[in-house]
Amino acid sequence: RTDRPERHPLAPCPGAMAVDEATLAREIDALLRVEDWDTVTVKLIMRKLEAALGGPSQAAGWLQPQKKVVKRLVDETMARILDEQGAQGAQEGDGAQGEGVEDAGAQ
């Protein structure tokens, strides 16, 4: 164990801009609702977050110390969006499923 002080996972490295978890979560949610999930990666999300949240003087990779937090938020957000889509599909499917059962029985 080293004698250096423990850093909070969201604490920036010296010279890096601090971004709170709520802001990251909002931005990740917005990105995942428009990005193609077949091609999206944490690296892509990190780059887009850096572009959206960083100033023009911010160096590339400034969000790197928060990569674990970003990955966790991406996973949680994807799960939540899938749950939302499943709930919407179930609500829409209730009416359609009833019709489908009747059609199948008539054949």
Backbone as a printed PyTorch tensor [residue, N CA C, xyz], in Angstrom:
tensor([[[  0.8420,  -1.1850,   0.0000],
         [  0.0000,   0.0000,   0.0000],
         [  0.8800,   1.2390,   0.0000]],

        [[  0.4920,   2.2360,  -0.7730],
         [  1.2660,   3.4760,  -0.8280],
         [  0.7280,   4.4630,   0.1800]],

        [[  1.4980,   5.4920,   0.4490],
         [  1.0820,   6.5070,   1.4090],
         [  0.3400,   7.6690,   0.7740]],

        [[  0.0590,   7.5710,  -0.5100],
         [ -0.6610,   8.6740,  -1.1380],
         [ -2.1310,   8.6300,  -0.7390]],

        [[ -2.7680,   9.7770,  -0.6810],
         [ -4.1800,   9.8070,  -0.2590],
         [ -5.0880,   9.1600,  -1.3010]],

        [[ -6.1590,   8.5550,  -0.8160],
         [ -7.1590,   7.9510,  -1.7000],
         [ -7.9040,   9.0580,  -2.4360]],

        [[ -8.1850,   8.8130,  -3.7250],
         [ -8.9680,   9.7790,  -4.4910],
         [-10.3620,   9.2170,  -4.7060]],

        [[-11.3330,  10.0850,  -4.6500],
         [-12.6950,   9.7090,  -5.0080],
         [-12.6870,   9.3760,  -6.4950]],

        [[-13.4670,   8.3720,  -6.9420],
         [-13.4440,   7.9880,  -8.3560],
         [-13.7500,   9.1400,  -9.3140]],

        [[-14.5160,  10.1270,  -8.8620],
         [-14.8340,  11.2480,  -9.7450],
         [-13.8780,  12.4120,  -9.5770]],

        [[-12.9250,  12.3100,  -8.6700],
         [-11.9660,  13.3890,  -8.4790],
         [-11.0290,  13.4260,  -9.6760]],

        [[-10.8690,  14.5820, -10.2650],
         [-10.0340,  14.6690, -11.4530],
         [ -8.5550,  14.6060, -11.1240]],

        [[ -7.7800,  14.2140, -12.0940],
         [ -6.3360,  14.2960, -11.9570],
         [ -5.9650,  15.7730, -12.0040]],

        [[ -4.8130,  16.1260, -11.4910],
         [ -4.4070,  17.5260, -11.5630],
         [ -4.4650,  18.0380, -12.9930]],

        [[ -5.0830,  19.1770, -13.1780],
         [ -5.2140,  19.7840, -14.5000],
         [ -6.4290,  19.3170, -15.2770]],

        [[ -7.1310,  18.3100, -14.7910],
         [ -8.3190,  17.8110, -15.4950],
         [ -9.5640,  18.4920, -14.9530]],

        [[-10.5460,  18.5930, -15.8040],
         [-11.8010,  19.2240, -15.4150],
         [-12.6620,  18.2290, -14.6400]],

        [[-13.3250,  18.6810, -13.5920],
         [-14.1880,  17.8070, -12.8080],
         [-15.5860,  17.7790, -13.4240]],

        [[-16.1640,  16.5860, -13.5050],
         [-17.5320,  16.4140, -13.9920],
         [-18.2400,  15.5170, -13.0000]],

        [[-19.3980,  15.9610, -12.5200],
         [-20.1130,  15.1490, -11.5380],
         [-20.8500,  14.0000, -12.2270]],

        [[-21.1630,  12.9910, -11.4440],
         [-21.7750,  11.7730, -11.9720],
         [-23.1490,  12.0300, -12.5880]],

        [[-23.9230,  12.9490, -12.0190],
         [-25.2500,  13.2520, -12.5590],
         [-25.1400,  13.8250, -13.9740]],

        [[-24.1540,  14.6810, -14.1890],
         [-23.9410,  15.2610, -15.5220],
         [-23.5250,  14.1730, -16.5040]],

        [[-22.6080,  13.3170, -16.0870],
         [-22.1960,  12.2060, -16.9440],
         [-23.3910,  11.3220, -17.2920]],

        [[-24.2110,  11.0100, -16.3030],
         [-25.3710,  10.1380, -16.5200],
         [-26.3380,  10.7480, -17.5350]],

        [[-26.5980,  12.0510, -17.4180],
         [-27.5030,  12.7280, -18.3710],
         [-26.9470,  12.6700, -19.7860]],

        [[-25.6640,  12.9780, -19.9220],
         [-25.0430,  12.9920, -21.2460],
         [-24.9950,  11.5880, -21.8510]],

        [[-24.6810,  10.6020, -21.0470],
         [-24.6240,   9.2180, -21.5250],
         [-26.0070,   8.7630, -21.9690]],

        [[-27.0210,   9.0960, -21.2040],
         [-28.3970,   8.7420, -21.5830],
         [-28.7390,   9.3460, -22.9370]],

        [[-28.4220,  10.6260, -23.1130],
         [-28.7220,  11.2970, -24.3800],
         [-27.9700,  10.6390, -25.5380]],

        [[-26.7070,  10.2990, -25.3310],
         [-25.9130,   9.6660, -26.3850],
         [-26.4490,   8.2820, -26.7400]],

        [[-26.7790,   7.4910, -25.7350],
         [-27.2170,   6.1160, -25.9950],
         [-28.5890,   6.0560, -26.6530]],

        [[-29.3500,   7.1160, -26.5640],
         [-30.6670,   7.1330, -27.2150],
         [-30.5640,   7.4310, -28.7110]],

        [[-29.3780,   7.8930, -29.1690],
         [-29.2180,   8.1860, -30.5970],
         [-28.1240,   7.3600, -31.2670]],

        [[-27.2310,   6.7660, -30.4860],
         [-26.1290,   5.9860, -31.0530],
         [-26.5960,   4.5700, -31.4170]],

        [[-25.9250,   3.9870, -32.3920],
         [-26.1740,   2.6020, -32.7910],
         [-25.4700,   1.6850, -31.8000]],

        [[-26.2140,   0.9090, -31.0520],
         [-25.6420,   0.0630, -30.0060],
         [-24.7810,  -1.0630, -30.5750]],

        [[-24.9330,  -1.3660, -31.8530],
         [-24.1060,  -2.4060, -32.4590],
         [-22.6720,  -1.9210, -32.6640]],

        [[-22.4920,  -0.6170, -32.7230],
         [-21.1550,  -0.0790, -32.9820],
         [-20.6160,   0.7930, -31.8500]],

        [[-21.4380,   1.1140, -30.8700],
         [-20.9960,   2.0110, -29.7970],
         [-20.0220,   1.2870, -28.8690]],

        [[-19.0170,   2.0200, -28.4150],
         [-18.0460,   1.5010, -27.4610],
         [-17.8730,   2.5220, -26.3430]],

        [[-17.2900,   2.0920, -25.2430],
         [-17.0150,   3.0270, -24.1530],
         [-16.0350,   4.0940, -24.6420]],

        [[-15.0970,   3.6880, -25.4850],
         [-14.1240,   4.6480, -26.0260],
         [-14.8370,   5.7470, -26.8270]],

        [[-15.7920,   5.3570, -27.6560],
         [-16.5580,   6.3260, -28.4350],
         [-17.3430,   7.2510, -27.5110]],

        [[-17.9970,   6.6790, -26.5140],
         [-18.7610,   7.4820, -25.5580],
         [-17.8270,   8.4520, -24.8380]],

        [[-16.6560,   7.9820, -24.4350],
         [-15.6850,   8.8480, -23.7540],
         [-15.3080,  10.0320, -24.6510]],

        [[-15.0250,   9.7710, -25.9150],
         [-14.6520,  10.8560, -26.8380],
         [-15.7870,  11.8560, -26.9950]],

        [[-17.0050,  11.3470, -27.1290],
         [-18.1460,  12.2450, -27.3030],
         [-18.4140,  13.0500, -26.0250]],

        [[-18.2390,  12.4160, -24.8610],
         [-18.3880,  13.1390, -23.5980],
         [-17.3250,  14.2300, -23.4720]],

        [[-16.0970,  13.9130, -23.8220],
         [-15.0270,  14.9050, -23.7570],
         [-15.3240,  16.0900, -24.6560]],

        [[-15.8610,  15.8190, -25.8430],
         [-16.1960,  16.8920, -26.7750],
         [-17.3600,  17.7340, -26.2530]],

        [[-18.3500,  17.0570, -25.6670],
         [-19.5430,  17.7720, -25.2020],
         [-19.2990,  18.5460, -23.9050]],

        [[-18.4790,  17.9970, -23.0270],
         [-18.3230,  18.5770, -21.6980],
         [-17.0420,  19.3840, -21.5150]],

        [[-16.0760,  19.1660, -22.3600],
         [-14.7860,  19.8350, -22.2100],
         [-14.7630,  21.1640, -22.9300]],

        [[-13.9300,  22.0330, -22.4530],
         [-13.7380,  23.3210, -23.1190],
         [-12.7380,  23.1750, -24.2500]],

        [[-12.5870,  24.2210, -25.0430],
         [-11.6560,  24.1520, -26.1740],
         [-10.2010,  23.9520, -25.7520]],

        [[ -9.8750,  24.3470, -24.5330],
         [ -8.4920,  24.1920, -24.0730],
         [ -8.2560,  22.8390, -23.3940]],

        [[ -9.3060,  22.0400, -23.2800],
         [ -9.1950,  20.7440, -22.5920],
         [ -8.4730,  19.7470, -23.4830]],

        [[ -7.4620,  19.0890, -22.9570],
         [ -6.6820,  18.1150, -23.7220],
         [ -7.4760,  16.8320, -23.9290]],

        [[ -7.2200,  16.1650, -25.0350],
         [ -7.8560,  14.8700, -25.2920],
         [ -7.4800,  13.9020, -24.1730]],

        [[ -8.4280,  13.0910, -23.7640],
         [ -8.1730,  12.1110, -22.7150],
         [ -8.3830,  12.6290, -21.3080]],

        [[ -8.9000,  13.8510, -21.1620],
         [ -9.0570,  14.4320, -19.8210],
         [-10.0700,  13.6800, -18.9790]],

        [[-10.9460,  12.9190, -19.6040],
         [-11.9630,  12.1740, -18.8690],
         [-11.4780,  10.7740, -18.4770]],

        [[-10.3170,  10.3990, -18.9170],
         [ -9.7700,   9.0590, -18.6830],
         [ -9.8070,   8.6270, -17.2090]],

        [[ -9.5180,   9.5130, -16.2420],
         [ -9.5800,   9.0770, -14.8410],
         [-10.9770,   8.6160, -14.4050]],

        [[-11.9930,   8.9700, -15.1700],
         [-13.3600,   8.5960, -14.8260],
         [-13.9010,   7.4710, -15.6970]],

        [[-13.0170,   6.7570, -16.3760],
         [-13.4480,   5.7170, -17.3130],
         [-14.2860,   4.6290, -16.6410]],

        [[-13.9000,   4.1850, -15.4510],
         [-14.6690,   3.1440, -14.7610],
         [-16.0810,   3.6340, -14.4450]],

        [[-16.1990,   4.8880, -14.0430],
         [-17.5140,   5.4650, -13.7460],
         [-18.3310,   5.5430, -15.0320]],

        [[-17.7120,   5.9890, -16.1230],
         [-18.4120,   6.0880, -17.4070],
         [-18.8830,   4.7050, -17.8510]],

        [[-18.0330,   3.6960, -17.7420],
         [-18.4140,   2.3280, -18.1440],
         [-19.6000,   1.8390, -17.3260]],

        [[-19.5580,   2.0690, -16.0050],
         [-20.6760,   1.6480, -15.1390],
         [-21.9580,   2.3680, -15.5420]],

        [[-21.8600,   3.6750, -15.8030],
         [-23.0450,   4.4470, -16.1950],
         [-23.5790,   4.0050, -17.5580]],

        [[-22.6900,   3.6660, -18.4780],
         [-23.1280,   3.1560, -19.7900],
         [-23.9020,   1.8580, -19.6010]],

        [[-23.3610,   0.9420, -18.8000],
         [-24.0330,  -0.3440, -18.5520],
         [-25.3920,  -0.1330, -17.8880]],

        [[-25.4380,   0.7180, -16.8630],
         [-26.6970,   0.9860, -16.1580],
         [-27.7150,   1.6520, -17.0730]],

        [[-27.2490,   2.5930, -17.8900],
         [-28.1600,   3.3130, -18.7820],
         [-28.7050,   2.3910, -19.8650]],

        [[-27.8610,   1.5360, -20.4170],
         [-28.3340,   0.5840, -21.4270],
         [-29.3910,  -0.3410, -20.8290]],

        [[-29.1560,  -0.8200, -19.6210],
         [-30.1260,  -1.6990, -18.9620],
         [-31.4470,  -0.9670, -18.7380]],

        [[-31.3690,   0.2820, -18.3140],
         [-32.5830,   1.0620, -18.0590],
         [-33.3570,   1.3080, -19.3590]],

        [[-32.6460,   1.6600, -20.4280],
         [-33.3080,   1.9070, -21.7140],
         [-33.9580,   0.6200, -22.2280]],

        [[-33.2690,  -0.5110, -22.0940],
         [-33.8670,  -1.7900, -22.5020],
         [-35.1170,  -2.1000, -21.6990]],

        [[-35.0800,  -1.8290, -20.3870],
         [-36.2610,  -2.0320, -19.5400],
         [-37.4130,  -1.1440, -20.0040]],

        [[-37.1070,   0.1200, -20.3210],
         [-38.1410,   1.0490, -20.7970],
         [-38.7490,   0.5420, -22.0980]],

        [[-37.9020,   0.0870, -23.0040],
         [-38.3910,  -0.4170, -24.2880],
         [-39.2170,  -1.6880, -24.1000]],

        [[-38.8020,  -2.5410, -23.1570],
         [-39.5530,  -3.7560, -22.8600],
         [-40.9120,  -3.4390, -22.2820]],

        [[-40.9610,  -2.4430, -21.4040],
         [-42.2390,  -2.0430, -20.8040],
         [-43.1630,  -1.4470, -21.8600]],

        [[-42.6090,  -0.6410, -22.7690],
         [-43.4210,  -0.0620, -23.8380],
         [-43.9330,  -1.1550, -24.7660]],

        [[-43.0640,  -2.1040, -25.0860],
         [-43.4640,  -3.2140, -25.9590],
         [-44.5450,  -4.0640, -25.3250]],

        [[-44.4490,  -4.2670, -24.0190],
         [-45.4560,  -5.0610, -23.3150],
         [-46.7960,  -4.3450, -23.3250]],

        [[-46.7750,  -3.0320, -23.1320],
         [-48.0180,  -2.2690, -23.1430],
         [-48.6350,  -2.2710, -24.5340]],

        [[-47.8040,  -2.0740, -25.5540],
         [-48.3040,  -2.0740, -26.9260],
         [-48.7050,  -3.4780, -27.3490]],

        [[-47.9940,  -4.4800, -26.8510],
         [-48.2430,  -5.8590, -27.2260],
         [-49.4930,  -6.4440, -26.6110]],

        [[-49.9920,  -5.8690, -25.5040],
         [-51.1920,  -6.3970, -24.8650],
         [-52.3660,  -6.4090, -25.8230]],

        [[-52.5930,  -5.3080, -26.5110],
         [-53.7000,  -5.2330, -27.4670],
         [-53.4320,  -6.0820, -28.6870]],

        [[-52.2250,  -6.0140, -29.2050],
         [-51.8840,  -6.7680, -30.4140],
         [-51.8510,  -8.2620, -30.1400]],

        [[-51.4110,  -8.6570, -28.9400],
         [-51.3230, -10.0720, -28.6140],
         [-52.7170, -10.6850, -28.5870]],

        [[-53.6820,  -9.9810, -28.0370],
         [-55.0500, -10.4810, -27.9880],
         [-55.5950, -10.7110, -29.3870]],

        [[-55.2910,  -9.7740, -30.2880],
         [-55.7520,  -9.9190, -31.6640],
         [-55.0610, -11.0970, -32.3370]],

        [[-53.7760, -11.2560, -32.0700],
         [-53.0170, -12.3310, -32.6730],
         [-53.5270, -13.6920, -32.2410]],

        [[-53.9390, -13.8260, -31.0080],
         [-54.4530, -15.0950, -30.5000],
         [-55.7610, -15.4230, -31.2080]],

        [[-56.6130, -14.4290, -31.3890],
         [-57.8820, -14.6640, -32.0730],
         [-57.6410, -15.0530, -33.5230]],

        [[-56.6980, -14.3580, -34.1910],
         [-56.4130, -14.6750, -35.5820],
         [-55.8710, -16.0930, -35.7000]],

        [[-54.9990, -16.4960, -34.7840],
         [-54.4110, -17.8350, -34.8430],
         [-55.4790, -18.8930, -34.6290]],

        [[-56.4350, -18.6310, -33.7740],
         [-57.5000, -19.5900, -33.4940],
         [-58.4640, -19.7250, -34.6740]],

        [[-58.6230, -18.6740, -35.4660],
         [-59.5680, -18.6870, -36.5570],
         [-59.0290, -19.4980, -37.7380]],

        [[-57.7250, -19.6850, -37.8130],
         [-57.1620, -20.3880, -38.9660],
         [-57.2790, -21.8190, -38.8080]]])
